[in-house]
mmCIF file of C-alpha atoms in Angstrom:
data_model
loop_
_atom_site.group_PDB
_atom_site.id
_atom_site.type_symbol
_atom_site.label_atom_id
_atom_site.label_comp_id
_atom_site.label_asym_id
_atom_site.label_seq_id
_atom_site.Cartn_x
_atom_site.Cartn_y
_atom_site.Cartn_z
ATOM 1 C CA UNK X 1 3.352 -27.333 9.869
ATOM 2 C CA UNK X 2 0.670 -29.536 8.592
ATOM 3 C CA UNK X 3 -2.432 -28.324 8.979
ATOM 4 C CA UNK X 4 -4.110 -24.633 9.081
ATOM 5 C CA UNK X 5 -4.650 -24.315 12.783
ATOM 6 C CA UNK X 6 -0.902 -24.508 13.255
ATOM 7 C CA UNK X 7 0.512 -22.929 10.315
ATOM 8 C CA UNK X 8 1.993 -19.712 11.476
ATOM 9 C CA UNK X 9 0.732 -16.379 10.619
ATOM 10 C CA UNK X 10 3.117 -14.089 8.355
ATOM 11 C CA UNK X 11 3.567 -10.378 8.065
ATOM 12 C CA UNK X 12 3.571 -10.084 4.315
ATOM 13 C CA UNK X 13 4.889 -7.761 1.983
ATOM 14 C CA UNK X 14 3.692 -7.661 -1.180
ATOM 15 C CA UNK X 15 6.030 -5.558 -3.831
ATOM 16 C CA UNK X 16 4.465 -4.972 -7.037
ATOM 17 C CA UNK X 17 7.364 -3.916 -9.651
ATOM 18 C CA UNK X 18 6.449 -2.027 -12.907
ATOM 19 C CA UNK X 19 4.710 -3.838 -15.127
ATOM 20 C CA UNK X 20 6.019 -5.150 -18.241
ATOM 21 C CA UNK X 21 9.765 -4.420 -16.875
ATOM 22 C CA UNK X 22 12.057 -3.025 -19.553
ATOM 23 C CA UNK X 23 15.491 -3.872 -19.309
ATOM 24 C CA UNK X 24 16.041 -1.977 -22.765
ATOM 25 C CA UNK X 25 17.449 -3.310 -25.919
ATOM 26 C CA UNK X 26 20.872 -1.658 -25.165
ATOM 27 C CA UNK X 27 21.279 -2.964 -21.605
ATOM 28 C CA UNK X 28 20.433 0.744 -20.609
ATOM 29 C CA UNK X 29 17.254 1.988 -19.124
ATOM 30 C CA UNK X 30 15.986 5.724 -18.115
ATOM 31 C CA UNK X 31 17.473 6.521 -15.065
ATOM 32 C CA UNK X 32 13.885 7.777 -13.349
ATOM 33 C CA UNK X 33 12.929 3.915 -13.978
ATOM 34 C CA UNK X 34 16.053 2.468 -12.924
ATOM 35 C CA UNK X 35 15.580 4.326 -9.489
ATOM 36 C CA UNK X 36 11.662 3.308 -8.906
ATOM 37 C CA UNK X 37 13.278 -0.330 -8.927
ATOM 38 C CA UNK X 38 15.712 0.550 -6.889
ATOM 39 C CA UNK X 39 13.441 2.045 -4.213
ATOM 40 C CA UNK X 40 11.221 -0.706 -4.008
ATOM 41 C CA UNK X 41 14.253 -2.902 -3.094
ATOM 42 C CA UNK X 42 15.493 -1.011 -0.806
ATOM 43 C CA UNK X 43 12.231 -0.057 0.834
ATOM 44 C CA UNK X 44 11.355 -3.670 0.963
ATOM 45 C CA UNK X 45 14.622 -4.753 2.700
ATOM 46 C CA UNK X 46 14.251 -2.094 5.521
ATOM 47 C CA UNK X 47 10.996 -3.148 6.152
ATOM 48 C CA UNK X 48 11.824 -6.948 6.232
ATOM 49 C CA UNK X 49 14.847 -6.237 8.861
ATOM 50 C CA UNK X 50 12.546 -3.888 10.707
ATOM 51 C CA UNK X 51 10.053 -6.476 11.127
ATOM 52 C CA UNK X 52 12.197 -9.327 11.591
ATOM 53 C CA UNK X 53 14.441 -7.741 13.756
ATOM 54 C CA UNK X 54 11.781 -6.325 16.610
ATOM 55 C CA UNK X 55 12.829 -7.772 19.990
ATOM 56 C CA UNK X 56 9.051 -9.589 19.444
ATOM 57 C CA UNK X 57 10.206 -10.650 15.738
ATOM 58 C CA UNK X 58 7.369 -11.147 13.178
ATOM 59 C CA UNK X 59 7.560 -14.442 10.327
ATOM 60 C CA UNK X 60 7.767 -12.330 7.410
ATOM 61 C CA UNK X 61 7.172 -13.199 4.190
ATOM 62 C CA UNK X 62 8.474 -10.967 0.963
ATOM 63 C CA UNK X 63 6.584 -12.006 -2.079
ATOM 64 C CA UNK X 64 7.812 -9.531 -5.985
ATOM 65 C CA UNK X 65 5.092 -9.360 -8.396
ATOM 66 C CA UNK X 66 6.904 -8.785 -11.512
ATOM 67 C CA UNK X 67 7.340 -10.360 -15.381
ATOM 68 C CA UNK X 68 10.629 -11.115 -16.705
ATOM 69 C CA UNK X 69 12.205 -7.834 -18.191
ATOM 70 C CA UNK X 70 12.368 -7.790 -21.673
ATOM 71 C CA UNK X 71 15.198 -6.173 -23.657
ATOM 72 C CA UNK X 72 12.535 -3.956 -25.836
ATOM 73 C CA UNK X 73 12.473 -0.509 -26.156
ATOM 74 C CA UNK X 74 10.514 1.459 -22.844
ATOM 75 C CA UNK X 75 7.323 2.711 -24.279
ATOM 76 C CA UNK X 76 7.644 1.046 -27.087
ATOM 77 C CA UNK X 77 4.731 -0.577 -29.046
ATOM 78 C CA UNK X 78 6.110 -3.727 -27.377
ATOM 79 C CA UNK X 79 6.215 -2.311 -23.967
ATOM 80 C CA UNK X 80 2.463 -0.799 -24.331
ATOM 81 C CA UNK X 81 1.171 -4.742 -25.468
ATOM 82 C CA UNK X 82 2.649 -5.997 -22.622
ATOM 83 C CA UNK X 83 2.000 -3.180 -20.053
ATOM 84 C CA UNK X 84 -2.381 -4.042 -21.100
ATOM 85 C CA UNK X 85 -1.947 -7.631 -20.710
ATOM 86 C CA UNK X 86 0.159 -7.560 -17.290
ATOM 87 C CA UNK X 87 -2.279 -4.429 -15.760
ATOM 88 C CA UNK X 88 -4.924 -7.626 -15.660
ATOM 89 C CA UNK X 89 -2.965 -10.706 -14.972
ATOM 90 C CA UNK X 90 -0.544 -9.043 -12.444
ATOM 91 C CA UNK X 91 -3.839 -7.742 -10.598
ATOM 92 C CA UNK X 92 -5.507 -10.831 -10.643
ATOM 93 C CA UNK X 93 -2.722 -12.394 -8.980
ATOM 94 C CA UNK X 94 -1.864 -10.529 -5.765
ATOM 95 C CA UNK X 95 -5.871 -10.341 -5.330
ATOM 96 C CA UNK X 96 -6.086 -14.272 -5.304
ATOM 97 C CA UNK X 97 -3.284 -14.390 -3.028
ATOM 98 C CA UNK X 98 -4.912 -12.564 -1.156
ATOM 99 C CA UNK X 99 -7.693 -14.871 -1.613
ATOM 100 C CA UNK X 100 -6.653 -17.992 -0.729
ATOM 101 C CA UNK X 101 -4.514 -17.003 2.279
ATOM 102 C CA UNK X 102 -6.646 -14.455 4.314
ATOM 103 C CA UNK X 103 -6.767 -15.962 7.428
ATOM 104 C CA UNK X 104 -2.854 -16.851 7.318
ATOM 105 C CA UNK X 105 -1.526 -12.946 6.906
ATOM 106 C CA UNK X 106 -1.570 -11.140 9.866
ATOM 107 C CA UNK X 107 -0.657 -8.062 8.681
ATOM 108 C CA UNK X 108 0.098 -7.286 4.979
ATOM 109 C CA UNK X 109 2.655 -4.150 3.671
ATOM 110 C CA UNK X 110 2.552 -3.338 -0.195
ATOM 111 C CA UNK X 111 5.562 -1.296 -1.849
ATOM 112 C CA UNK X 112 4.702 -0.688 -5.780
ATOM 113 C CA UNK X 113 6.256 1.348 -8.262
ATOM 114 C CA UNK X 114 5.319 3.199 -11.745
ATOM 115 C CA UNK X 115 2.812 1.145 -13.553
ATOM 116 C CA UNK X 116 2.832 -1.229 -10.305
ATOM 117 C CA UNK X 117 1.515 1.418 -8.156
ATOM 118 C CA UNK X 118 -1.185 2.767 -10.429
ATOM 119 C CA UNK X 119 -2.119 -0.951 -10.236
ATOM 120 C CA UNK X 120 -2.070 -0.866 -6.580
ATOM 121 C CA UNK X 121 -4.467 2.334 -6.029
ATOM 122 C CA UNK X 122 -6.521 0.946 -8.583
ATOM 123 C CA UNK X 123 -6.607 -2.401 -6.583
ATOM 124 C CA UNK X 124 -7.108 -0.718 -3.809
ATOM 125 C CA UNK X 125 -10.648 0.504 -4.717
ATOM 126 C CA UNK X 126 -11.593 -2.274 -6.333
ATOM 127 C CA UNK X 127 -11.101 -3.941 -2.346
ATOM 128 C CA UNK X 128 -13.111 -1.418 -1.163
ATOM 129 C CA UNK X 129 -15.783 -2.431 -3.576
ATOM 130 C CA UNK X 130 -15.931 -6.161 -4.194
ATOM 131 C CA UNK X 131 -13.836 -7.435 -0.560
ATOM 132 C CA UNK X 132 -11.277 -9.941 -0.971
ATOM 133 C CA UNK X 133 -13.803 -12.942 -2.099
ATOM 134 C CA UNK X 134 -12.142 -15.419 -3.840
ATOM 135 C CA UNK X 135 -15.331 -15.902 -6.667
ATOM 136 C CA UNK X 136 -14.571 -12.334 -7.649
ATOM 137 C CA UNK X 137 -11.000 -13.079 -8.464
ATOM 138 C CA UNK X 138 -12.077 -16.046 -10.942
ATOM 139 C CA UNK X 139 -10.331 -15.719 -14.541
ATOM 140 C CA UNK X 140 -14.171 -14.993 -16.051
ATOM 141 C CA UNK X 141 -15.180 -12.933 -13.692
ATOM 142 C CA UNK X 142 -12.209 -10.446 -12.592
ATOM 143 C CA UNK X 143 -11.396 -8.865 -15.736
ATOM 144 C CA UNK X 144 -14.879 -7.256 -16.320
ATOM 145 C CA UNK X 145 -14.878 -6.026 -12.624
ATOM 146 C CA UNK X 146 -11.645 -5.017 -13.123
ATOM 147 C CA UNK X 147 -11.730 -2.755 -15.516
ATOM 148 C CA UNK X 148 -15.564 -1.675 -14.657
ATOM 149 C CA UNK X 149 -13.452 -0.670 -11.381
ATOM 150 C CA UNK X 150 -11.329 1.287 -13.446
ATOM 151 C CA UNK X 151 -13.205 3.079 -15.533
ATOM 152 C CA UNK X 152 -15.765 4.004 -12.866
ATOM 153 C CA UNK X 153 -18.578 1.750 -13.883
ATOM 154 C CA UNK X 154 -18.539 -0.217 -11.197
ATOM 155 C CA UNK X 155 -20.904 -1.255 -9.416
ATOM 156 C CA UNK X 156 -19.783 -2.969 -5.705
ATOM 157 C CA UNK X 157 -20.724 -5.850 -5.147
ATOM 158 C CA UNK X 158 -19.878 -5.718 -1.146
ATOM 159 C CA UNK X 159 -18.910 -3.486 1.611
ATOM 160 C CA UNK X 160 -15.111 -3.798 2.617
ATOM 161 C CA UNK X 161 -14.433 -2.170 6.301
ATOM 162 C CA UNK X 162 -11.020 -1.261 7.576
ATOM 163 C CA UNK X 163 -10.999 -4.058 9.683
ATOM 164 C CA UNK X 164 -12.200 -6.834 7.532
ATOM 165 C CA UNK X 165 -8.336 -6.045 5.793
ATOM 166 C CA UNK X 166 -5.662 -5.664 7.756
ATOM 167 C CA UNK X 167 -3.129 -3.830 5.461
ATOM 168 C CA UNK X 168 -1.008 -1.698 7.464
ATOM 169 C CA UNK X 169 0.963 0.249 5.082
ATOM 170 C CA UNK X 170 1.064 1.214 1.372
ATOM 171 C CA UNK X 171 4.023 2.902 0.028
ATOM 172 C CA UNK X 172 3.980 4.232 -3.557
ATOM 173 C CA UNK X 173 6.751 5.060 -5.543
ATOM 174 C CA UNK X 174 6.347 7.205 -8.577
ATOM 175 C CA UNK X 175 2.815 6.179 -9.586
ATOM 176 C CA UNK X 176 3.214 6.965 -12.960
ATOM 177 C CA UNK X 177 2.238 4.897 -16.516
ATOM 178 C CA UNK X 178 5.254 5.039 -19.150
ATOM 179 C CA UNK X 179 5.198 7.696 -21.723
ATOM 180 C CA UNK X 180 4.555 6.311 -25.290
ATOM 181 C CA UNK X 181 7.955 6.318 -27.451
ATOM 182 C CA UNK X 182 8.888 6.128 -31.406
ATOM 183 C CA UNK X 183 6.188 4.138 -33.252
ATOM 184 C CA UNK X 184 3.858 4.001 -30.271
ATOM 185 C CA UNK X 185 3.928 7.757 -30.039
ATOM 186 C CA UNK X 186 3.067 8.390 -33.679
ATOM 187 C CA UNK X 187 0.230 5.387 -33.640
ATOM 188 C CA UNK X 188 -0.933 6.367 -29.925
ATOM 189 C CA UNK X 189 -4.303 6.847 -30.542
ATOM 190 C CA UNK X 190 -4.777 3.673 -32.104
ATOM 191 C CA UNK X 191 -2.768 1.709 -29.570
ATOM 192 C CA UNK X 192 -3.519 3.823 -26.467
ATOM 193 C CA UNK X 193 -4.652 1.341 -23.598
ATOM 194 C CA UNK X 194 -7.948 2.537 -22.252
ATOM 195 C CA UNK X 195 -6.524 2.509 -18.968
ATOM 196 C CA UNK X 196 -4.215 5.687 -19.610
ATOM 197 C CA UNK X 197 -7.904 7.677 -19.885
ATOM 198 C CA UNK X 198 -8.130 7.574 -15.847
ATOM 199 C CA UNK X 199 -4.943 8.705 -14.700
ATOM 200 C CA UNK X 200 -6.315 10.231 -11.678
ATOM 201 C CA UNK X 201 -7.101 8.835 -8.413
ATOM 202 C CA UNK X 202 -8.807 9.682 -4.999
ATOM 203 C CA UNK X 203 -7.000 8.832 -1.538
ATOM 204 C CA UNK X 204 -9.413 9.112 0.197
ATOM 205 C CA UNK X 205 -11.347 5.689 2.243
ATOM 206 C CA UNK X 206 -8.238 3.625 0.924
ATOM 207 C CA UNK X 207 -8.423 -0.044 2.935
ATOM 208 C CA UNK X 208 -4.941 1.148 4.495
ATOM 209 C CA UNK X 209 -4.021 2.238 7.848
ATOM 210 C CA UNK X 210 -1.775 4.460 6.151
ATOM 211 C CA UNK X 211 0.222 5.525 2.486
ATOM 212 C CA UNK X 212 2.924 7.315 1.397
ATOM 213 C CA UNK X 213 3.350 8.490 -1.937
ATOM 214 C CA UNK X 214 6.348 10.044 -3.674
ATOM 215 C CA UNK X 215 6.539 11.604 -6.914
ATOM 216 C CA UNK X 216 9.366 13.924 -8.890
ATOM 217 C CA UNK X 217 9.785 17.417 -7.579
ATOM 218 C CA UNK X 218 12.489 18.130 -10.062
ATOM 219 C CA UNK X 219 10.708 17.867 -13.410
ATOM 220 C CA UNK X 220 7.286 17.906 -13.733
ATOM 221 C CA UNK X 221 7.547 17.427 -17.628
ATOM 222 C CA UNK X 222 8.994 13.944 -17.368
ATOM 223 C CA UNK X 223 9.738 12.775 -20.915
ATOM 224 C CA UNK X 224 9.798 9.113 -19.484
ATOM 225 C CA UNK X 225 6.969 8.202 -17.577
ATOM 226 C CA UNK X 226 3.375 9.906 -16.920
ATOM 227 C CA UNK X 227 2.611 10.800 -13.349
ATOM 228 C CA UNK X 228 -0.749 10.117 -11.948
ATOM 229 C CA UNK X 229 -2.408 12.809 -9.986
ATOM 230 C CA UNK X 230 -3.833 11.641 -6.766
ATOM 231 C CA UNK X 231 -6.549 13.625 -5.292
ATOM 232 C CA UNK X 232 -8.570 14.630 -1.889
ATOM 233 C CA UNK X 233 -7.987 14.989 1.525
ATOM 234 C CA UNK X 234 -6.680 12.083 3.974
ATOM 235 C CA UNK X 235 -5.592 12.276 7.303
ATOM 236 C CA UNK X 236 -4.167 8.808 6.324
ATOM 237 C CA UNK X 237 -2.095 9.244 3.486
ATOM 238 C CA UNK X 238 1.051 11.666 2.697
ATOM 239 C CA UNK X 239 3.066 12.754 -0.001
ATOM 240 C CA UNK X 240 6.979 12.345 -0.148
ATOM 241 C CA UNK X 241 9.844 14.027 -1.683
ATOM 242 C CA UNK X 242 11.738 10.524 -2.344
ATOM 243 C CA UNK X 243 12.137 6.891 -0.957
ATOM 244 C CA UNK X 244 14.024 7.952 1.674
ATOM 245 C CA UNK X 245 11.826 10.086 3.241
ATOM 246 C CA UNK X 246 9.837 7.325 3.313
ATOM 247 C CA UNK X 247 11.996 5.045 5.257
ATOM 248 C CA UNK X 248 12.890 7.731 7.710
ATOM 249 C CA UNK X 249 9.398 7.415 8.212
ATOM 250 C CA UNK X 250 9.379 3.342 8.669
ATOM 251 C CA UNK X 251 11.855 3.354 10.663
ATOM 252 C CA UNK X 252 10.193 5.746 13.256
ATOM 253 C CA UNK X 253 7.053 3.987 13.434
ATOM 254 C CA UNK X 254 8.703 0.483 13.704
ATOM 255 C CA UNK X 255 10.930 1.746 16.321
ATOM 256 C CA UNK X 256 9.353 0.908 19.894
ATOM 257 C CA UNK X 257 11.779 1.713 22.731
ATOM 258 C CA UNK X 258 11.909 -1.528 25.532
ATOM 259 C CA UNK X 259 10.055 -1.443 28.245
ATOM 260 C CA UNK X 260 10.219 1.157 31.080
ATOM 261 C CA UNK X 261 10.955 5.048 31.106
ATOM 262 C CA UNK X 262 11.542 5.262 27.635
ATOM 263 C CA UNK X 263 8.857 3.262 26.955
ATOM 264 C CA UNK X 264 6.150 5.676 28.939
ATOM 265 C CA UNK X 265 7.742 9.000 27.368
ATOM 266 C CA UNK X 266 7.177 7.304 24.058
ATOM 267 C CA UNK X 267 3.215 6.658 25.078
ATOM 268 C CA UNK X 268 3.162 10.206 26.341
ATOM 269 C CA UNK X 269 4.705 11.760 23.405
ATOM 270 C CA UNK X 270 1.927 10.328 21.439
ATOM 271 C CA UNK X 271 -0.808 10.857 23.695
ATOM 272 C CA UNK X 272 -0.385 14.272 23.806
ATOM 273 C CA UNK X 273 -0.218 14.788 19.972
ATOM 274 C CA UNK X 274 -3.571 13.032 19.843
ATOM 275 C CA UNK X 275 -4.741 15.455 22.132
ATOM 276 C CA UNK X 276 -3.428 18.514 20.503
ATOM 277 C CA UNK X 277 -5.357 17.212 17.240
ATOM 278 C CA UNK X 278 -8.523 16.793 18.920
ATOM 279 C CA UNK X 279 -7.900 20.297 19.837
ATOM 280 C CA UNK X 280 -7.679 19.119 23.778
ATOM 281 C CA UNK X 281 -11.648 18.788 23.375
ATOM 282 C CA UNK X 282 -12.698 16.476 25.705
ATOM 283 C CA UNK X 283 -12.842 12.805 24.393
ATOM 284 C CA UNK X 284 -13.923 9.316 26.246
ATOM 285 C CA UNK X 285 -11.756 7.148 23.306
ATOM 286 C CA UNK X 286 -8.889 9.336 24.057
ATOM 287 C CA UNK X 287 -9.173 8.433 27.861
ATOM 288 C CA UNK X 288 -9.741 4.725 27.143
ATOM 289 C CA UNK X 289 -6.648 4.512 24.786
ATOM 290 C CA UNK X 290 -4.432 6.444 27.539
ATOM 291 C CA UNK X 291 -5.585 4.183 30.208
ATOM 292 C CA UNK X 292 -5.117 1.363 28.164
ATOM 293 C CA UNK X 293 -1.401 1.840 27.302
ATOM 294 C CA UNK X 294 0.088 2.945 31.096
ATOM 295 C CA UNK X 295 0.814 -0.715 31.248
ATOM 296 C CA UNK X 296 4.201 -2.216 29.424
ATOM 297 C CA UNK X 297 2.751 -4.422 26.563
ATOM 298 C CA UNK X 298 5.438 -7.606 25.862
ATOM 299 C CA UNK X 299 3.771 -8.369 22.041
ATOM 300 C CA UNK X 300 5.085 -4.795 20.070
ATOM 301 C CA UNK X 301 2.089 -5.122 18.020
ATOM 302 C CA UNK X 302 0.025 -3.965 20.818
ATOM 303 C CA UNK X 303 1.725 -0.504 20.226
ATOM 304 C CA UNK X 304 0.956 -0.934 16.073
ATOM 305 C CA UNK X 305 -2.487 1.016 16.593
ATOM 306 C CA UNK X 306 -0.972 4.059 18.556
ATOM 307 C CA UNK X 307 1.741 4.748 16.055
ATOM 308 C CA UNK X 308 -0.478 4.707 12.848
ATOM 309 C CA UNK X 309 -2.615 7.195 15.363
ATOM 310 C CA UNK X 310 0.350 9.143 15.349
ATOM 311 C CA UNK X 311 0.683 9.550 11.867
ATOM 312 C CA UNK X 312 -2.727 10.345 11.127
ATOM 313 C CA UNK X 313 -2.598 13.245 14.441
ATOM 314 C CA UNK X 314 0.875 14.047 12.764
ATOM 315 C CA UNK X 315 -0.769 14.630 9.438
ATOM 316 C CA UNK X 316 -3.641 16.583 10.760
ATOM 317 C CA UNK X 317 -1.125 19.174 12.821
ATOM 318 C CA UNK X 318 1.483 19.578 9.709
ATOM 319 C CA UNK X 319 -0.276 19.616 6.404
ATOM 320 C CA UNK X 320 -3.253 21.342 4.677
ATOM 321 C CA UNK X 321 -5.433 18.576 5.133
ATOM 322 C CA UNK X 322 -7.249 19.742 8.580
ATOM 323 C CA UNK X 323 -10.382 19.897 7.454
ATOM 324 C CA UNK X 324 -14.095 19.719 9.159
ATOM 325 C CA UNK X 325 -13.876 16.092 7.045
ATOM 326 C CA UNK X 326 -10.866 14.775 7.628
ATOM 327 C CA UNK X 327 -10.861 15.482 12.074
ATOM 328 C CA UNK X 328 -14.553 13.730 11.655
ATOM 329 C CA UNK X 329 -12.668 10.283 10.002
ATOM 330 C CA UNK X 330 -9.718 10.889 12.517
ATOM 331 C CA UNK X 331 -12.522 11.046 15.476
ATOM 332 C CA UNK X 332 -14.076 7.725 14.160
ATOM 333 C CA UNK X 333 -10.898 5.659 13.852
ATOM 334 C CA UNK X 334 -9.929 6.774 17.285
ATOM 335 C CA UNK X 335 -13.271 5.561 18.831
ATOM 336 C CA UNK X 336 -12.776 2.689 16.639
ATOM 337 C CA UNK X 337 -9.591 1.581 17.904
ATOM 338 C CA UNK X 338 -10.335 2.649 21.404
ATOM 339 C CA UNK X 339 -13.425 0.197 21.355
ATOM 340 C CA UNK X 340 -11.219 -2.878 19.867
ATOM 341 C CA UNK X 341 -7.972 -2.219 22.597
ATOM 342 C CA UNK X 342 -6.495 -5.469 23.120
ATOM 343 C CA UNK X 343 -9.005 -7.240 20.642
ATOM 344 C CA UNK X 344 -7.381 -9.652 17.541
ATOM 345 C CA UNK X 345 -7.326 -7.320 14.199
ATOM 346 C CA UNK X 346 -11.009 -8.990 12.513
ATOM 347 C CA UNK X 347 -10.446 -11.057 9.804
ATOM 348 C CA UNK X 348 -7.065 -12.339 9.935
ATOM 349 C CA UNK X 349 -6.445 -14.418 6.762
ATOM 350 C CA UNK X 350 -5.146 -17.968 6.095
ATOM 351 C CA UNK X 351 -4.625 -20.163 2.969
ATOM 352 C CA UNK X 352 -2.334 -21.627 1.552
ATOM 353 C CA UNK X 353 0.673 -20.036 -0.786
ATOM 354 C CA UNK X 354 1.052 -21.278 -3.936
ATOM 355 C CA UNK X 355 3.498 -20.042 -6.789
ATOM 356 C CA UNK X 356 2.693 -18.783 -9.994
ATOM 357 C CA UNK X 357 4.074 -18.666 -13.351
ATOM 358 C CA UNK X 358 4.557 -14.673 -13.449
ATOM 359 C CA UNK X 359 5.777 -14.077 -10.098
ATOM 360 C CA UNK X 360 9.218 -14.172 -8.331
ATOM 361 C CA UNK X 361 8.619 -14.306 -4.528
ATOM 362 C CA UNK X 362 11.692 -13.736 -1.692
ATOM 363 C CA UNK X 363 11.998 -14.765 1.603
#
């Protein structure tokens, strides 16, 4: 279409693949590597047929943020070079596509894995602190807020709100940073990025509706990659045994029955979770949200707000993260949504898309 106020808005999902990608001198590569690929592919297909295939389909667009592997050695001194220069440039680039075409997404997904999805939390935060303003993603500007971000010097330069982003779901794979090998193990402390000082990160008031996280149950002493720890209590984010956990999980929350009885037992099998999270206090959102959905709703998306509900109530009643805390955020975003039933999700972006040099995108 040519012009902005007909250009469709897309469902986007952005897939951020480890950074500096290793294809290994030998044509061989760890297999704990080789599977974090694999699971973002996979977990971006089912997502792309989910959305595209709802009776109400959704334009999706699937854009890979990647560099071309290089047949080096993983962790290498090579690897580590690379893996500095891409934590900035790949960073820079989702966060001016996000930019440039705010008001055209109307709901974005992100899948990352390894190095990807340390960039991705770290992103995250950096949303929280500076918003998605186009000035802050200039080439002289982002790199000093980007690593003041990092290292916890920052200091925000403006308030980001839920609903000033609309990104649904974040899905981590292994956040992890690559485990120094050979000549970068024995010079490590000369050649250690400053990055690999923060490997920690805190989950909670992440600009997502919700995450998932997975990391390796099996071996804890990984002689491959370095697993980030990810700290505090959210209502809104989970941990996973694997990627297919995960899409067990996508594929119930994308999965809205038609219309009519099966449609209402859905409503009411989530209505009365919500309640039984709130405790069955007494609650005017809750009422307004109930009322709201006795009616069939054609456009699917109408249901998006009570399933991410869902998984926050789920959370709440199945993990050790009911806390005093955590049912005071859940109580909020349930008045919040309850007071924006039926409204447009604020900020929807637009733009244009434009390709760049270092990234591979798929439709």
């Amino acid at each position: 279409m040519s012009t902005s106020s007909t250009r469709t808005r897309l469902t986007w999902i952005a897939c951020v693949l480890p950074l500096a990608g290793i294809s290994s001198s030998d044509g061989r590569l760890f297999k704990e590597v080789e599977q974090i690929y694999s699971d973002v592919h996979k977990l971006q297909k089912l997502l792309h047929d989910k959305l595209s295939g709802l009776s109400t389909p959704e334009a999706v667009y699937s854009v890979f943020y990647s560099t071309m592997r290089m047949k080096k050695r993983y962790g290498g001194v090579t690897h580590m070079y690379q893996l500095e220069e891409d934590m900035v440039n790949i960073a820079n680039d989702l966060y001016l596509d996000l930019c440039s075409n705010k008001k055209s997404i109307k709901s974005l997904y992100i899948i990352a894995g390894e190095s990807g999805a340390y960039l991705v939390l770290r992103l995250l935060k950096f949303m929280n602190d500076h918003g998605v303003d186009l000035k802050n993603g200039m080439p002289d500007t982002f790199p000093r807020l980007w690593y003041n971000s990092i290292y916890g010097r920052d200091e925000p330069t403006s308030s980001q709100s839920e609903g000033d982003i609309h990104i649904r779901y974040v899905i981590l794979i292994r956040p992890s940073l690559p485990l120094p090998q050979g000549f970068a193990h024995a010079f490590w402390r000369i050649i250690q990025p400053a990055f690999y000082q923060y490997k920690d990160s805190n989950i909670e008031d992440l600009p997502c509706r919700f995450l998932w996280w997975t990391a390796c149950e099996t071996d804890s002493t990984s002689n491959v990659v370095i697993d980030m720890t990810l700290k505090g209590a959210s209502c809104r984010a989970t941990k996973m045994s694997d990627a297919r956990a995960v899409g067990e999980k996508l594929e119930q929350a994308l999965n809205i029955p038609p219309q009519g009885d099966r449609r209402r037992e859905f409503v009411y099998s989530i209505m009365a979770n919500l309640a039984k999270a709130l405790d069955y206090s007494s609650n005017d959102a809750l009422r307004k949200i109930e009322e709201w959905y006795k009616g069939d709703h054609d456009d699917l998306a109408n249901y998006n707000d009570l399933v991410d509900l869902h998984l926050e109530a789920q959370e709440l009643l199945g993990s050790n993260v009911s806390t005093d805390t955590t049912r005071d955020a859940f109580r909020k975003h349930l008045k919040s949504i309850a007071d924006n039933l039926g409204m447009p999700a604020k900020a929807k972006w637009s733009g244009h898309q434009e390709k760049s040099q270092i990234r591979d995108r798929v439709t």
